[in-house]
XYZ file of C-alpha atoms in Angstrom:
349
model
C -34.525 171.208 149.308
C -33.563 174.625 148.248
C -34.637 177.438 145.882
C -36.871 177.497 143.953
C -38.834 174.943 146.014
C -37.999 176.840 149.224
C -38.947 180.494 149.095
C -38.435 182.210 152.426
C -40.169 185.323 151.200
C -43.507 183.558 151.278
C -43.638 184.348 155.017
C -42.763 188.013 154.473
C -45.043 189.177 151.778
C -48.129 190.033 153.864
C -48.288 192.108 157.008
C -50.654 189.721 158.789
C -48.374 186.720 157.973
C -45.348 188.644 159.222
C -47.195 189.329 162.501
C -48.106 185.679 162.856
C -44.523 184.356 162.459
C -42.741 187.112 164.349
C -40.335 185.334 166.754
C -39.641 188.189 169.214
C -42.335 190.286 170.732
C -41.614 193.669 172.392
C -44.490 194.907 174.594
C -45.002 197.660 177.100
C -44.877 194.947 179.851
C -41.124 194.633 179.149
C -40.291 198.253 179.919
C -39.135 200.100 183.043
C -38.716 203.873 183.083
C -35.863 205.398 185.180
C -36.803 208.487 187.224
C -34.682 211.134 188.989
C -36.119 212.615 192.217
C -34.631 215.742 193.797
C -35.306 217.742 197.009
C -37.123 221.043 196.900
C -40.305 222.323 195.372
C -41.467 223.305 191.943
C -38.416 221.665 190.266
C -38.828 220.241 186.770
C -35.444 220.664 185.067
C -34.530 218.978 181.838
C -31.171 217.213 181.940
C -29.162 218.896 179.219
C -27.436 215.748 178.024
C -30.627 213.653 178.152
C -33.469 215.414 176.261
C -36.865 214.543 177.623
C -35.542 213.346 180.987
C -36.008 215.577 184.037
C -35.016 216.198 187.605
C -38.363 216.270 189.477
C -39.167 217.435 192.998
C -41.860 215.454 194.770
C -44.554 218.071 193.986
C -43.853 217.673 190.303
C -44.043 213.866 190.219
C -47.842 213.649 189.640
C -47.811 214.488 185.996
C -44.974 212.074 185.286
C -46.640 209.254 187.275
C -49.987 209.825 185.607
C -48.393 209.609 182.184
C -46.520 206.392 183.025
C -49.648 204.710 184.359
C -51.773 205.851 181.426
C -49.215 204.320 179.032
C -49.294 200.958 180.797
C -45.756 201.140 182.188
C -45.763 199.094 185.364
C -42.577 200.168 187.041
C -39.819 202.816 187.594
C -36.239 202.627 188.520
C -35.905 205.376 191.170
C -32.712 207.457 191.504
C -32.333 210.243 194.095
C -30.086 213.277 193.768
C -29.505 214.443 197.362
C -29.123 217.951 198.854
C -26.326 216.778 201.135
C -23.262 214.652 200.396
C -20.580 213.415 202.666
C -17.751 210.924 202.756
C -20.034 208.089 203.973
C -23.075 208.842 201.829
C -25.302 209.073 204.864
C -28.282 210.466 202.933
C -28.454 207.201 201.052
C -29.690 205.316 204.108
C -31.464 208.139 205.994
C -35.120 207.316 206.560
C -35.964 210.745 205.115
C -33.496 210.651 202.272
C -34.746 211.680 198.815
C -35.200 208.067 197.579
C -37.128 207.125 200.707
C -39.363 210.188 200.589
C -39.955 209.794 196.811
C -40.795 206.090 197.366
C -43.422 206.925 199.993
C -44.959 209.629 197.809
C -45.132 207.374 194.722
C -46.568 204.440 196.622
C -49.251 206.600 198.239
C -50.166 208.026 194.789
C -49.977 204.762 192.856
C -49.727 201.751 195.225
C -49.576 199.253 192.334
C -46.832 201.041 190.440
C -43.557 199.091 191.033
C -40.845 201.177 192.695
C -37.395 199.614 191.989
C -34.899 201.443 194.275
C -31.396 201.834 192.913
C -29.148 200.876 195.877
C -25.799 202.572 195.683
C -23.731 205.205 197.393
C -22.076 207.093 194.427
C -24.585 209.875 194.113
C -24.578 210.398 197.892
C -20.889 210.424 198.605
C -18.783 213.586 198.237
C -16.083 211.623 196.433
C -18.488 209.996 193.898
C -17.473 206.404 194.535
C -19.767 203.528 195.338
C -18.581 202.804 198.858
C -16.210 203.819 201.736
C -12.918 205.188 200.586
C -9.588 204.724 202.345
C -6.098 205.806 201.389
C -3.855 202.858 200.753
C -0.356 203.896 201.881
C 1.272 200.920 200.361
C -0.074 201.658 196.875
C -0.100 205.431 197.413
C -3.671 205.723 196.247
C -7.252 205.791 197.504
C -9.365 202.621 197.246
C -12.884 201.529 198.003
C -13.088 199.307 201.057
C -15.315 196.377 200.073
C -16.541 195.009 203.365
C -17.121 198.293 205.112
C -19.173 199.434 202.099
C -21.391 196.407 202.377
C -22.511 197.457 205.813
C -23.730 200.845 204.448
C -25.359 199.226 201.408
C -27.402 196.919 203.695
C -28.520 199.954 205.726
C -29.536 201.610 202.390
C -31.407 198.631 201.127
C -33.344 198.144 204.430
C -34.300 201.906 204.637
C -35.546 201.778 201.023
C -37.582 198.632 201.756
C -38.967 200.228 204.888
C -40.104 203.211 202.820
C -42.056 200.919 200.511
C -39.689 199.998 197.675
C -40.983 196.855 195.887
C -37.565 195.728 194.490
C -34.068 196.510 195.655
C -31.581 197.024 192.808
C -28.009 197.162 194.127
C -25.627 198.691 191.558
C -22.357 198.952 193.506
C -20.363 195.888 192.307
C -18.865 195.207 195.663
C -18.010 191.496 196.253
C -20.760 189.787 198.268
C -23.210 192.606 197.972
C -26.157 190.357 197.110
C -25.611 188.051 200.052
C -25.156 190.958 202.415
C -28.322 192.762 201.256
C -30.356 189.536 201.110
C -29.381 188.744 204.664
C -30.017 192.308 205.805
C -33.458 192.366 204.235
C -34.447 189.011 205.699
C -33.332 189.998 209.212
C -35.284 193.209 208.953
C -38.495 191.348 208.011
C -38.326 191.978 204.253
C -37.773 188.421 203.013
C -40.556 189.037 200.440
C -38.618 191.926 198.696
C -36.763 190.716 195.607
C -33.171 191.740 194.745
C -32.523 192.929 191.176
C -28.761 192.633 191.049
C -26.607 194.767 188.768
C -24.756 191.500 188.273
C -22.672 192.420 185.243
C -21.941 196.091 185.287
C -19.079 197.213 182.986
C -16.751 200.189 183.551
C -18.274 201.764 180.537
C -17.877 204.953 178.609
C -21.742 204.914 178.108
C -22.537 206.343 181.544
C -21.540 210.031 180.955
C -25.026 211.570 180.733
C -26.254 209.609 183.725
C -23.386 210.967 185.798
C -24.437 214.477 184.774
C -28.024 213.622 185.819
C -27.069 211.958 189.136
C -24.123 214.307 189.970
C -22.167 211.147 190.520
C -18.925 211.467 188.635
C -15.951 210.245 190.716
C -13.985 213.112 192.145
C -10.758 211.145 191.624
C -9.711 208.024 189.784
C -12.282 205.882 188.142
C -14.394 202.715 188.936
C -12.402 200.091 187.121
C -11.225 198.396 190.374
C -14.841 197.301 190.976
C -16.740 197.527 187.700
C -15.930 195.039 184.973
C -13.434 195.300 182.101
C -15.442 195.738 178.888
C -13.123 193.206 177.193
C -14.178 190.398 179.445
C -17.072 187.930 178.824
C -16.311 184.802 180.869
C -15.953 186.928 183.942
C -19.564 187.954 183.515
C -20.599 184.333 184.075
C -18.564 184.230 187.338
C -20.133 187.494 188.496
C -23.716 186.261 187.702
C -23.161 182.789 189.145
C -21.966 184.406 192.454
C -25.168 186.526 192.577
C -27.357 183.470 191.836
C -25.672 181.593 194.704
C -26.075 184.601 197.037
C -29.840 184.867 196.424
C -30.468 187.343 193.546
C -33.917 187.280 191.995
C -33.014 189.128 188.744
C -29.684 189.429 186.839
C -28.882 192.674 185.116
C -26.460 193.439 182.313
C -25.344 197.161 182.097
C -24.953 198.631 179.467
C -27.105 196.742 176.988
C -26.348 197.765 173.443
C -22.679 196.953 173.263
C -23.169 193.806 175.451
C -25.887 191.844 173.719
C -23.604 188.813 173.667
C -23.405 188.990 177.515
C -27.253 189.154 177.804
C -27.433 186.024 175.651
C -24.772 184.274 177.785
C -26.748 184.956 180.933
C -29.971 183.860 179.357
C -28.407 180.580 178.267
C -26.696 179.818 181.529
C -29.214 180.846 184.294
C -32.893 180.468 184.866
C -33.368 183.889 186.523
C -35.073 186.741 184.611
C -32.445 188.811 182.710
C -32.593 192.589 182.788
C -30.992 194.822 180.139
C -30.228 198.440 181.091
C -30.329 200.652 178.010
C -28.163 203.318 179.547
C -27.907 207.081 179.278
C -25.452 207.472 176.404
C -27.275 204.816 174.375
C -30.336 207.032 174.770
C -28.595 210.372 174.193
C -26.791 209.217 171.038
C -30.026 208.280 169.421
C -31.727 211.523 170.582
C -28.856 213.555 169.128
C -28.934 211.817 165.813
C -32.697 212.048 165.543
C -32.541 215.760 166.536
C -30.217 216.362 163.552
C -32.579 214.438 161.184
C -30.006 211.704 160.559
C -32.184 208.757 161.662
C -35.872 207.820 162.146
C -36.012 207.777 165.978
C -38.981 205.548 166.335
C -37.733 202.940 163.926
C -34.234 202.895 165.428
C -35.488 202.725 169.068
C -37.932 199.947 168.451
C -35.399 197.989 166.461
C -32.789 198.528 169.213
C -35.152 197.409 172.033
C -36.340 194.415 170.046
C -32.690 193.465 169.583
C -32.309 193.394 173.371
C -35.326 191.180 173.724
C -34.100 188.899 170.901
C -30.693 188.668 172.755
C -32.523 187.321 175.819
C -33.626 190.254 177.919
C -36.826 189.608 179.870
C -36.968 193.291 181.082
C -35.551 196.466 179.643
C -34.707 199.493 181.718
C -34.787 202.338 179.272
C -35.246 206.128 179.155
C -37.188 205.434 175.990
C -39.932 203.534 177.873
C -42.625 206.239 177.551
C -41.799 206.896 173.830
C -41.661 203.214 173.128
C -44.971 202.497 174.867
C -46.640 205.079 172.597
C -45.005 203.800 169.451
C -45.922 200.147 170.233
C -49.550 201.142 170.631
C -49.574 203.033 167.368
C -47.659 200.229 165.593
C -50.134 197.600 166.703
C -53.048 199.588 165.342
C -51.316 200.441 162.050
C -50.054 196.867 161.386
C -53.509 195.453 162.091
C -55.346 198.134 160.107
C -52.904 199.889 157.672
C -53.948 203.485 157.071
C -56.241 203.591 160.162
C -54.113 206.291 161.720
C -53.183 208.142 158.557
C -49.593 206.740 158.469
C -47.677 203.907 157.036
C -46.541 200.962 159.118
C -43.110 201.261 160.689
C -40.662 199.794 158.208
C -38.158 198.674 160.835
C -39.873 195.303 161.227
């Protein structure tokens, strides 16, 4: 049967009906907020390319943590910007490194707040790459040594778990990194700690603001020899399948917005939770456009995050987590009781 017997608009004409038949639900439980910890005292510095995101010293974390918990956000992705960098990134796996100290502080303040520790070397190495670098005389260029890098990544993961991290999130894209880290955690007595693998991480142009924030831009070359080619999709399945086999507990796609098809592929092919990382430039572009009055920030952000959920993401890492949590709470009240907050329902949905 077709029109006029079938009228699809019957299920759109009333706000309550639209709520009843909505297929995809975005909630605060889906959101994780990234956080940048730095050494020192009294530091709360806004990152110029990421409005509303800050470098925070440990003594400035309380207000941020209080806000996250009050909004119902249940976890953070923790990055550390160290005071000291060297060729081997030793401050990444030092027991008193910035990530380890921030983890202890956060878990003491809010034991139930999930700390997901980013496990990589790039912001800790003087060269800005995600592993040990050697000069290849045959090729006449420097290259990242895969297996040597795994040893340091294992040390980093174990030190983070020892400090109290709830989840280890390795982002380095070295071959075999999940197996190495899983084995290292198990041997150190941390078999209960999950691994959230950056399984499908593209060599993307969308990381620029983050590299400003983490001071992690490569000092030479780029990361295309270990991060994925943005043109490839089938390769993403191979990467994810390897991580599943090696013991990953979560599979991440990074970035999210330009790779919704990859999120759907992983959702369709694997049973593990799929994580979408709504990365720095995806955040900053929206902030810039909203700051110029070109878009409705709330409507665009909620539509964008809902699109990631619809594509198959179970979890979304996003710098919009706090804003989205507020907007979702407001939207729920407004849609249930239009006019109750003196505003119209968000028209994006």
